[in-house]
Amino acid sequence: MRQIFLDTETTGLSAAKGHRIIEIGAVEIIDRRLTGNDYQTYLNPERKIDPGSINIHGITNEFISDKPLFKEISAELLKFLEGAELVIHNARFDIGFLNNELKLVNLPIINIEESIDTVQLARKTMPGAAASLDALCKRFN
């Protein structure tokens, strides 16, 4: 089974308020083994990053000013993701942002129902425990 573990960084918390993706990172796993095939890019969002977001991910407006636009990498990204099951921590957030970007360039959106959300898995298997990536990393060393 081919899976892609994916994460994004954004200019803020809401695609509906015009926030955009500034980084995409994805790692391919086949039959539960890393393949060494990955995808990573920074993007120019054509807007400023909220200061609070910079505090979280450390990506600055200056750093991304010369990076490609989403429309320039969209075909390559979709080819990388094609046929894979997506595994995402907080899938609604990341897929929401990805689908917003895909809509802006008139490409088909990703079906969230075909992904695995590790936040939901963590909440189901450890009810009441913190489910953030930081909390899970601390819990599982």
PDB file of C-alpha atoms in Angstrom:
ATOM      1  CA  MET A   1       0.000   0.000   0.000  1.00  0.00           C
ATOM      2  CA  ARG A   2       1.326   3.432  -0.978  1.00  0.00           C
ATOM      3  CA  GLN A   3       0.830   6.177   1.590  1.00  0.00           C
ATOM      4  CA  ILE A   4       1.934   9.792   1.623  1.00  0.00           C
ATOM      5  CA  PHE A   5       2.471  11.469   4.985  1.00  0.00           C
ATOM      6  CA  LEU A   6       1.845  15.159   4.336  1.00  0.00           C
ATOM      7  CA  ASP A   7       2.065  18.458   6.194  1.00  0.00           C
ATOM      8  CA  THR A   8       1.667  22.110   5.244  1.00  0.00           C
ATOM      9  CA  GLU A   9       2.642  25.437   6.735  1.00  0.00           C
ATOM     10  CA  THR A  10       0.451  28.460   6.068  1.00  0.00           C
ATOM     11  CA  THR A  11       0.259  32.241   6.355  1.00  0.00           C
ATOM     12  CA  GLY A  12      -2.479  31.922   8.977  1.00  0.00           C
ATOM     13  CA  LEU A  13      -5.296  29.762  10.233  1.00  0.00           C
ATOM     14  CA  SER A  14      -8.099  30.308   7.714  1.00  0.00           C
ATOM     15  CA  ALA A  15      -8.146  29.659   3.975  1.00  0.00           C
ATOM     16  CA  ALA A  16     -11.609  31.277   3.971  1.00  0.00           C
ATOM     17  CA  LYS A  17      -9.959  34.521   5.140  1.00  0.00           C
ATOM     18  CA  GLY A  18      -7.425  34.425   2.319  1.00  0.00           C
ATOM     19  CA  HIS A  19      -4.576  32.632   4.048  1.00  0.00           C
ATOM     20  CA  ARG A  20      -2.394  30.503   1.794  1.00  0.00           C
ATOM     21  CA  ILE A  21       0.083  27.629   1.877  1.00  0.00           C
ATOM     22  CA  ILE A  22       3.763  28.548   2.168  1.00  0.00           C
ATOM     23  CA  GLU A  23       5.295  25.088   2.554  1.00  0.00           C
ATOM     24  CA  ILE A  24       4.337  21.540   1.602  1.00  0.00           C
ATOM     25  CA  GLY A  25       6.244  18.515   2.829  1.00  0.00           C
ATOM     26  CA  ALA A  26       5.381  14.924   1.968  1.00  0.00           C
ATOM     27  CA  VAL A  27       7.057  11.547   2.491  1.00  0.00           C
ATOM     28  CA  GLU A  28       6.231   8.366   0.581  1.00  0.00           C
ATOM     29  CA  ILE A  29       5.816   5.052   2.397  1.00  0.00           C
ATOM     30  CA  ILE A  30       5.078   1.759   0.663  1.00  0.00           C
ATOM     31  CA  ASP A  31       4.086  -1.256   2.737  1.00  0.00           C
ATOM     32  CA  ARG A  32       5.041   0.615   5.934  1.00  0.00           C
ATOM     33  CA  ARG A  33       8.594   1.362   4.728  1.00  0.00           C
ATOM     34  CA  LEU A  34      10.119   4.684   3.789  1.00  0.00           C
ATOM     35  CA  THR A  35      10.996   4.721   0.098  1.00  0.00           C
ATOM     36  CA  GLY A  36      13.298   7.746   0.114  1.00  0.00           C
ATOM     37  CA  ASN A  37      10.890   9.447  -2.284  1.00  0.00           C
ATOM     38  CA  ASP A  38       9.675  12.729  -0.867  1.00  0.00           C
ATOM     39  CA  TYR A  39       8.337  16.093  -1.926  1.00  0.00           C
ATOM     40  CA  GLN A  40       9.077  19.435  -0.332  1.00  0.00           C
ATOM     41  CA  THR A  41       8.640  22.979  -1.540  1.00  0.00           C
ATOM     42  CA  TYR A  42       8.254  26.487  -0.204  1.00  0.00           C
ATOM     43  CA  LEU A  43       5.719  28.731  -1.900  1.00  0.00           C
ATOM     44  CA  ASN A  44       5.172  32.423  -2.434  1.00  0.00           C
ATOM     45  CA  PRO A  45       1.614  33.004  -1.162  1.00  0.00           C
ATOM     46  CA  GLU A  46       1.318  36.464  -2.727  1.00  0.00           C
ATOM     47  CA  ARG A  47       0.359  37.877   0.671  1.00  0.00           C
ATOM     48  CA  LYS A  48       1.992  38.558   4.034  1.00  0.00           C
ATOM     49  CA  ILE A  49       2.379  35.901   6.725  1.00  0.00           C
ATOM     50  CA  ASP A  50       0.635  36.654  10.033  1.00  0.00           C
ATOM     51  CA  PRO A  51       3.221  37.395  12.755  1.00  0.00           C
ATOM     52  CA  GLY A  52       1.691  34.698  14.980  1.00  0.00           C
ATOM     53  CA  SER A  53       2.250  32.115  12.253  1.00  0.00           C
ATOM     54  CA  ILE A  54       5.876  33.171  11.828  1.00  0.00           C
ATOM     55  CA  ASN A  55       6.312  32.497  15.562  1.00  0.00           C
ATOM     56  CA  ILE A  56       5.040  28.939  15.028  1.00  0.00           C
ATOM     57  CA  HIS A  57       6.909  27.845  11.876  1.00  0.00           C
ATOM     58  CA  GLY A  58       9.709  30.399  11.568  1.00  0.00           C
ATOM     59  CA  ILE A  59       9.154  31.004   7.849  1.00  0.00           C
ATOM     60  CA  THR A  60       9.468  34.695   6.990  1.00  0.00           C
ATOM     61  CA  ASN A  61       8.051  36.887   4.239  1.00  0.00           C
ATOM     62  CA  GLU A  62      11.561  37.638   3.020  1.00  0.00           C
ATOM     63  CA  PHE A  63      12.447  33.941   2.752  1.00  0.00           C
ATOM     64  CA  ILE A  64       9.468  33.034   0.571  1.00  0.00           C
ATOM     65  CA  SER A  65       9.460  36.160  -1.601  1.00  0.00           C
ATOM     66  CA  ASP A  66      11.350  34.421  -4.451  1.00  0.00           C
ATOM     67  CA  LYS A  67       9.685  31.005  -4.140  1.00  0.00           C
ATOM     68  CA  PRO A  68       7.352  29.545  -6.799  1.00  0.00           C
ATOM     69  CA  LEU A  69       3.600  30.103  -6.839  1.00  0.00           C
ATOM     70  CA  PHE A  70       1.281  27.168  -6.124  1.00  0.00           C
ATOM     71  CA  LYS A  71       0.118  27.117  -9.749  1.00  0.00           C
ATOM     72  CA  GLU A  72       3.729  26.513 -10.826  1.00  0.00           C
ATOM     73  CA  ILE A  73       4.091  23.353  -8.712  1.00  0.00           C
ATOM     74  CA  SER A  74       0.517  22.046  -8.737  1.00  0.00           C
ATOM     75  CA  ALA A  75       0.961  19.472 -11.537  1.00  0.00           C
ATOM     76  CA  GLU A  76       4.121  18.065  -9.926  1.00  0.00           C
ATOM     77  CA  LEU A  77       2.437  17.872  -6.511  1.00  0.00           C
ATOM     78  CA  LEU A  78      -0.669  16.126  -7.851  1.00  0.00           C
ATOM     79  CA  LYS A  79       1.493  13.622  -9.706  1.00  0.00           C
ATOM     80  CA  PHE A  80       3.375  12.848  -6.474  1.00  0.00           C
ATOM     81  CA  LEU A  81       0.113  12.376  -4.545  1.00  0.00           C
ATOM     82  CA  GLU A  82      -1.669  10.378  -7.257  1.00  0.00           C
ATOM     83  CA  GLY A  83      -2.931   6.974  -6.158  1.00  0.00           C
ATOM     84  CA  ALA A  84      -1.695   7.304  -2.577  1.00  0.00           C
ATOM     85  CA  GLU A  85      -3.600   7.248   0.667  1.00  0.00           C
ATOM     86  CA  LEU A  86      -2.868  10.516   2.477  1.00  0.00           C
ATOM     87  CA  VAL A  87      -1.934  10.442   6.163  1.00  0.00           C
ATOM     88  CA  ILE A  88      -2.184  13.879   7.729  1.00  0.00           C
ATOM     89  CA  HIS A  89      -2.169  15.246  11.263  1.00  0.00           C
ATOM     90  CA  ASN A  90      -5.302  17.436  11.344  1.00  0.00           C
ATOM     91  CA  ALA A  91      -6.382  16.545   7.813  1.00  0.00           C
ATOM     92  CA  ARG A  92      -9.272  19.019   7.732  1.00  0.00           C
ATOM     93  CA  PHE A  93      -6.784  21.887   8.090  1.00  0.00           C
ATOM     94  CA  ASP A  94      -4.216  20.728   5.534  1.00  0.00           C
ATOM     95  CA  ILE A  95      -6.669  19.373   2.959  1.00  0.00           C
ATOM     96  CA  GLY A  96      -8.807  22.490   3.391  1.00  0.00           C
ATOM     97  CA  PHE A  97      -5.808  24.620   2.465  1.00  0.00           C
ATOM     98  CA  LEU A  98      -4.752  22.299  -0.367  1.00  0.00           C
ATOM     99  CA  ASN A  99      -8.268  22.287  -1.791  1.00  0.00           C
ATOM    100  CA  ASN A 100      -8.404  26.072  -1.599  1.00  0.00           C
ATOM    101  CA  GLU A 101      -5.169  26.289  -3.598  1.00  0.00           C
ATOM    102  CA  LEU A 102      -6.419  23.706  -6.104  1.00  0.00           C
ATOM    103  CA  LYS A 103      -9.684  25.624  -6.598  1.00  0.00           C
ATOM    104  CA  LEU A 104      -7.742  28.845  -7.241  1.00  0.00           C
ATOM    105  CA  VAL A 105      -5.987  27.165 -10.194  1.00  0.00           C
ATOM    106  CA  ASN A 106      -9.081  25.278 -11.392  1.00  0.00           C
ATOM    107  CA  LEU A 107      -7.841  21.780 -10.527  1.00  0.00           C
ATOM    108  CA  PRO A 108      -9.795  18.905  -8.942  1.00  0.00           C
ATOM    109  CA  ILE A 109      -9.905  18.906  -5.165  1.00  0.00           C
ATOM    110  CA  ILE A 110      -8.777  16.157  -2.786  1.00  0.00           C
ATOM    111  CA  ASN A 111     -11.454  14.009  -1.141  1.00  0.00           C
ATOM    112  CA  ILE A 112     -10.847  14.236   2.595  1.00  0.00           C
ATOM    113  CA  GLU A 113     -12.747  10.982   3.107  1.00  0.00           C
ATOM    114  CA  GLU A 114      -9.889   9.147   1.376  1.00  0.00           C
ATOM    115  CA  SER A 115      -7.328  10.307   3.953  1.00  0.00           C
ATOM    116  CA  ILE A 116      -6.307   9.191   7.429  1.00  0.00           C
ATOM    117  CA  ASP A 117      -6.372  11.919  10.064  1.00  0.00           C
ATOM    118  CA  THR A 118      -3.878  11.146  12.824  1.00  0.00           C
ATOM    119  CA  VAL A 119      -5.491  13.722  15.140  1.00  0.00           C
ATOM    120  CA  GLN A 120      -8.699  11.700  15.001  1.00  0.00           C
ATOM    121  CA  LEU A 121      -6.741   8.468  15.553  1.00  0.00           C
ATOM    122  CA  ALA A 122      -4.979   9.952  18.575  1.00  0.00           C
ATOM    123  CA  ARG A 123      -8.243  11.202  20.068  1.00  0.00           C
ATOM    124  CA  LYS A 124      -9.898   7.825  19.518  1.00  0.00           C
ATOM    125  CA  THR A 125      -7.068   5.745  20.977  1.00  0.00           C
ATOM    126  CA  MET A 126      -6.204   8.136  23.828  1.00  0.00           C
ATOM    127  CA  PRO A 127      -9.440   9.886  24.867  1.00  0.00           C
ATOM    128  CA  GLY A 128      -8.845  13.015  26.897  1.00  0.00           C
ATOM    129  CA  ALA A 129      -5.108  13.184  26.136  1.00  0.00           C
ATOM    130  CA  ALA A 130      -3.566  16.030  24.157  1.00  0.00           C
ATOM    131  CA  ALA A 131      -3.443  15.179  20.440  1.00  0.00           C
ATOM    132  CA  SER A 132      -1.062  17.819  19.085  1.00  0.00           C
ATOM    133  CA  LEU A 133       2.077  16.660  17.286  1.00  0.00           C
ATOM    134  CA  ASP A 134       4.206  18.080  20.092  1.00  0.00           C
ATOM    135  CA  ALA A 135       2.188  16.222  22.729  1.00  0.00           C
ATOM    136  CA  LEU A 136       2.347  12.946  20.787  1.00  0.00           C
ATOM    137  CA  CYS A 137       6.092  13.251  20.204  1.00  0.00           C
ATOM    138  CA  LYS A 138       6.626  13.869  23.918  1.00  0.00           C
ATOM    139  CA  ARG A 139       4.334  10.972  24.864  1.00  0.00           C
ATOM    140  CA  PHE A 140       6.022   8.486  22.537  1.00  0.00           C
ATOM    141  CA  ASN A 141       9.570   9.827  22.866  1.00  0.00           C
TER     142      ASN A 141
END
